[in-house]
């Protein structure tokens, strides 16, 4: 079933969170899975205040992160809009350090997960298996550039893919084929997009999961820049 993230939904549940080590940030869920669905794609926005540091950590699910505002560092790599980062399950990454204007980024997963495991405190929670991470960007809005789709990265037998697409005003296309990927996220970097009757603006996203029919994408009056992310199930050693 097609699901969409919403700025309005995020604004309604935005709240400040402080974790036990004292790290404080704002979090807002823009997409929560339907309660009556066995599938659980999730999208939430993290807003780190200036100079804050989120320690190196890992999660039990594969994920994307899209940096949308501010600047900072992930480990030794600079991050700013629009860098897209991918980390597979049980892959440690970080620390994430916010610059002087703060740092905001979306975390995008095909499977609901809450919390994080920190290194070295939770090293005993780490599971042996394939690990991997990479990032692409920063991307820039194409403005009036000709329509095009560019593959930016692929991994894990091409079940993980990242594409950049520019559609001119009023142009349309079908969502990409899923292949063996378990979910596809079409994230609006700039402009506006209609997806099967859902109207999406900047930072909003349309999600399809394996088995869903293709959706129809129609660019708004100023065109649209899309980041399309296809994600794989986690490795079988982690429970698939």
Short mmCIF file of C-alpha atoms in Angstrom, two decimals:
data_model
loop_
_atom_site.label_atom_id
_atom_site.label_comp_id
_atom_site.label_asym_id
_atom_site.label_seq_id
_atom_site.Cartn_x
_atom_site.Cartn_y
_atom_site.Cartn_z
CA UNK A 1 0.00 0.00 0.00
CA UNK A 2 1.29 3.45 -0.96
CA UNK A 3 2.10 5.55 2.11
CA UNK A 4 3.29 9.15 2.22
CA UNK A 5 5.20 11.22 4.74
CA UNK A 6 3.83 14.60 5.73
CA UNK A 7 5.29 17.83 7.10
CA UNK A 8 2.01 18.41 8.94
CA UNK A 9 2.29 15.00 10.64
CA UNK A 10 5.86 15.78 11.66
CA UNK A 11 4.92 19.16 13.10
CA UNK A 12 2.18 17.60 15.22
CA UNK A 13 4.50 15.15 16.98
CA UNK A 14 7.77 17.14 17.10
CA UNK A 15 9.27 16.91 20.59
CA UNK A 16 12.57 17.26 22.42
CA UNK A 17 14.31 14.07 23.52
CA UNK A 18 17.24 13.64 25.89
CA UNK A 19 19.00 10.24 25.95
CA UNK A 20 20.86 8.91 29.03
CA UNK A 21 24.28 10.26 27.98
CA UNK A 22 22.84 13.80 27.88
CA UNK A 23 22.54 14.16 24.10
CA UNK A 24 19.49 16.33 23.36
CA UNK A 25 17.71 16.74 20.04
CA UNK A 26 14.28 17.20 18.43
CA UNK A 27 12.56 14.29 16.71
CA UNK A 28 9.43 14.20 14.56
CA UNK A 29 7.91 11.21 12.79
CA UNK A 30 6.78 12.18 9.27
CA UNK A 31 5.66 8.65 8.38
CA UNK A 32 4.51 5.96 10.78
CA UNK A 33 3.30 2.57 9.50
CA UNK A 34 -0.46 1.97 9.37
CA UNK A 35 -1.59 0.07 12.45
CA UNK A 36 -3.45 -2.50 10.35
CA UNK A 37 -0.50 -3.29 8.07
CA UNK A 38 2.21 -5.95 8.57
CA UNK A 39 4.64 -3.64 6.77
CA UNK A 40 6.33 -0.89 8.74
CA UNK A 41 8.16 1.76 6.66
CA UNK A 42 9.12 4.75 8.80
CA UNK A 43 10.52 8.22 8.19
CA UNK A 44 11.52 10.65 10.94
CA UNK A 45 13.41 13.94 11.15
CA UNK A 46 16.27 14.50 13.61
CA UNK A 47 17.27 18.09 14.44
CA UNK A 48 20.62 18.35 16.25
CA UNK A 49 21.42 21.67 17.92
CA UNK A 50 24.66 23.52 17.04
CA UNK A 51 27.82 21.77 18.24
CA UNK A 52 26.00 18.67 19.50
CA UNK A 53 27.52 15.22 19.04
CA UNK A 54 25.62 11.96 18.58
CA UNK A 55 28.04 9.18 19.49
CA UNK A 56 29.01 6.34 17.14
CA UNK A 57 26.18 3.81 17.09
CA UNK A 58 24.42 1.12 15.06
CA UNK A 59 20.91 -0.14 14.37
CA UNK A 60 19.42 -3.56 13.72
CA UNK A 61 17.80 -2.54 10.40
CA UNK A 62 19.07 -1.19 7.08
CA UNK A 63 18.52 2.54 6.68
CA UNK A 64 19.01 5.67 4.61
CA UNK A 65 19.66 9.14 5.98
CA UNK A 66 19.07 12.31 3.96
CA UNK A 67 20.71 15.48 5.28
CA UNK A 68 18.45 18.45 4.55
CA UNK A 69 19.59 21.46 6.61
CA UNK A 70 22.68 22.80 8.38
CA UNK A 71 26.07 21.17 8.17
CA UNK A 72 28.35 18.92 10.15
CA UNK A 73 30.35 15.73 10.12
CA UNK A 74 29.70 12.01 10.11
CA UNK A 75 32.95 10.62 11.36
CA UNK A 76 35.55 12.34 9.18
CA UNK A 77 33.14 12.99 6.28
CA UNK A 78 31.46 16.37 5.88
CA UNK A 79 27.67 16.24 5.55
CA UNK A 80 25.29 18.95 4.34
CA UNK A 81 22.25 19.20 2.06
CA UNK A 82 21.67 17.01 0.15
CA UNK A 83 23.95 14.16 1.19
CA UNK A 84 22.33 10.70 1.24
CA UNK A 85 23.90 8.08 3.52
CA UNK A 86 23.19 4.34 3.59
CA UNK A 87 24.10 1.98 6.44
CA UNK A 88 23.25 -1.71 6.58
CA UNK A 89 22.08 -3.44 9.74
CA UNK A 90 24.63 -3.69 12.55
CA UNK A 91 27.02 -1.27 10.84
CA UNK A 92 28.50 1.29 13.20
CA UNK A 93 28.71 4.90 11.99
CA UNK A 94 29.39 8.31 13.45
CA UNK A 95 29.89 10.26 15.51
CA UNK A 96 27.48 12.76 13.95
CA UNK A 97 28.61 16.25 14.86
CA UNK A 98 26.45 19.31 14.14
CA UNK A 99 28.05 22.49 12.84
CA UNK A 100 27.43 26.05 14.09
CA UNK A 101 23.96 26.24 12.49
CA UNK A 102 22.85 22.79 13.64
CA UNK A 103 22.20 19.71 11.51
CA UNK A 104 18.91 18.17 10.37
CA UNK A 105 18.42 14.83 8.62
CA UNK A 106 15.74 12.25 7.86
CA UNK A 107 16.17 8.61 8.82
CA UNK A 108 14.34 6.27 6.44
CA UNK A 109 13.75 2.56 7.09
CA UNK A 110 11.63 -0.18 5.56
CA UNK A 111 11.14 -1.72 9.02
CA UNK A 112 10.17 0.11 12.21
CA UNK A 113 12.94 0.35 14.79
CA UNK A 114 13.30 2.59 17.84
CA UNK A 115 16.44 3.51 19.74
CA UNK A 116 20.10 2.93 18.96
CA UNK A 117 23.03 0.87 20.22
CA UNK A 118 26.17 2.80 21.09
CA UNK A 119 29.82 1.92 20.67
CA UNK A 120 31.56 0.73 22.79
CA UNK A 121 28.81 0.44 25.45
CA UNK A 122 26.61 -1.95 23.45
CA UNK A 123 29.32 -3.89 21.66
CA UNK A 124 27.86 -7.13 23.06
CA UNK A 125 24.68 -6.42 21.04
CA UNK A 126 26.62 -6.46 17.77
CA UNK A 127 25.94 -9.51 15.56
CA UNK A 128 28.52 -10.96 13.17
CA UNK A 129 27.57 -10.60 9.52
CA UNK A 130 27.99 -8.38 6.46
CA UNK A 131 28.44 -4.68 7.17
CA UNK A 132 28.48 -1.72 4.84
CA UNK A 133 27.86 1.98 4.43
CA UNK A 134 28.33 4.66 1.79
CA UNK A 135 27.06 8.11 0.93
CA UNK A 136 26.43 10.18 -2.18
CA UNK A 137 26.19 13.92 -2.74
CA UNK A 138 25.80 16.64 -1.94
CA UNK A 139 23.14 16.90 -4.63
CA UNK A 140 21.82 20.20 -5.93
CA UNK A 141 18.39 21.12 -7.23
CA UNK A 142 18.41 21.05 -11.03
CA UNK A 143 16.12 24.07 -11.49
CA UNK A 144 15.18 24.36 -15.17
CA UNK A 145 17.60 21.66 -16.28
CA UNK A 146 16.27 19.05 -18.75
CA UNK A 147 14.41 16.09 -17.32
CA UNK A 148 16.65 13.13 -16.52
CA UNK A 149 17.25 10.19 -14.20
CA UNK A 150 20.75 9.37 -12.94
CA UNK A 151 21.76 6.29 -10.96
CA UNK A 152 24.00 7.56 -8.15
CA UNK A 153 24.89 4.33 -6.36
CA UNK A 154 24.06 0.64 -6.05
CA UNK A 155 25.10 -2.11 -3.65
CA UNK A 156 24.20 -5.57 -2.35
CA UNK A 157 23.56 -7.20 -5.73
CA UNK A 158 21.77 -4.01 -6.82
CA UNK A 159 18.99 -4.45 -4.23
CA UNK A 160 20.08 -1.10 -2.75
CA UNK A 161 19.94 1.76 -5.25
CA UNK A 162 19.89 5.56 -5.21
CA UNK A 163 18.63 7.62 -8.16
CA UNK A 164 18.32 11.35 -8.79
CA UNK A 165 15.42 12.36 -11.06
CA UNK A 166 14.39 15.74 -12.47
CA UNK A 167 10.88 16.11 -13.94
CA UNK A 168 9.87 19.30 -15.71
CA UNK A 169 6.57 21.04 -14.91
CA UNK A 170 3.64 18.76 -15.70
CA UNK A 171 5.82 15.82 -16.71
CA UNK A 172 4.88 12.39 -15.44
CA UNK A 173 6.36 8.91 -15.02
CA UNK A 174 5.69 5.63 -13.24
CA UNK A 175 7.64 4.68 -10.15
CA UNK A 176 10.68 2.50 -10.77
CA UNK A 177 10.53 -1.28 -10.80
CA UNK A 178 11.15 -2.72 -7.33
CA UNK A 179 13.17 -5.75 -8.42
CA UNK A 180 14.20 -7.66 -5.30
CA UNK A 181 14.23 -4.56 -3.09
CA UNK A 182 11.72 -4.53 -0.22
CA UNK A 183 10.81 -0.83 -0.31
CA UNK A 184 11.14 2.25 -2.49
CA UNK A 185 11.18 5.82 -1.18
CA UNK A 186 10.59 8.79 -3.52
CA UNK A 187 11.82 11.83 -1.57
CA UNK A 188 11.03 15.36 -2.81
CA UNK A 189 14.23 17.41 -2.68
CA UNK A 190 12.67 20.49 -4.30
CA UNK A 191 9.41 21.39 -6.02
CA UNK A 192 6.09 19.58 -5.79
CA UNK A 193 4.81 16.16 -6.80
CA UNK A 194 1.44 14.43 -7.12
CA UNK A 195 1.55 10.69 -6.39
CA UNK A 196 -1.71 8.89 -7.13
CA UNK A 197 -3.64 11.90 -5.85
CA UNK A 198 -1.37 12.64 -2.86
CA UNK A 199 0.19 16.11 -3.07
CA UNK A 200 3.79 16.20 -1.82
CA UNK A 201 6.08 19.17 -1.27
CA UNK A 202 9.74 19.59 -0.30
CA UNK A 203 11.01 16.95 2.15
CA UNK A 204 7.87 14.83 1.83
CA UNK A 205 8.12 11.28 0.52
CA UNK A 206 6.07 8.51 -1.10
CA UNK A 207 6.83 4.92 -0.10
CA UNK A 208 6.02 1.67 -1.89
CA UNK A 209 6.77 -1.78 -0.48
CA UNK A 210 7.31 -5.11 -2.24
CA UNK A 211 4.10 -6.25 -3.94
CA UNK A 212 2.57 -2.78 -4.31
CA UNK A 213 1.51 -1.73 -7.82
CA UNK A 214 3.49 1.08 -9.48
CA UNK A 215 2.40 4.63 -8.64
CA UNK A 216 1.95 7.53 -11.06
CA UNK A 217 4.21 10.55 -10.46
CA UNK A 218 3.22 13.99 -11.81
CA UNK A 219 5.50 17.02 -11.38
CA UNK A 220 4.07 20.27 -10.07
CA UNK A 221 4.06 23.67 -11.83
CA UNK A 222 7.75 24.31 -11.11
CA UNK A 223 8.90 20.75 -11.72
CA UNK A 224 10.34 18.44 -9.09
CA UNK A 225 13.71 17.04 -8.01
CA UNK A 226 13.43 13.52 -6.59
CA UNK A 227 15.76 11.26 -4.67
CA UNK A 228 14.62 7.66 -5.15
CA UNK A 229 16.00 5.11 -2.70
CA UNK A 230 15.49 1.35 -3.01
CA UNK A 231 16.34 -0.65 0.09
CA UNK A 232 16.99 -4.35 0.62
CA UNK A 233 15.91 -6.64 3.43
CA UNK A 234 18.65 -7.12 5.99
CA UNK A 235 21.02 -10.06 5.59
CA UNK A 236 19.71 -13.53 6.37
CA UNK A 237 22.17 -13.93 9.25
CA UNK A 238 20.27 -11.10 11.00
CA UNK A 239 16.88 -12.71 10.43
CA UNK A 240 16.16 -11.40 6.90
#
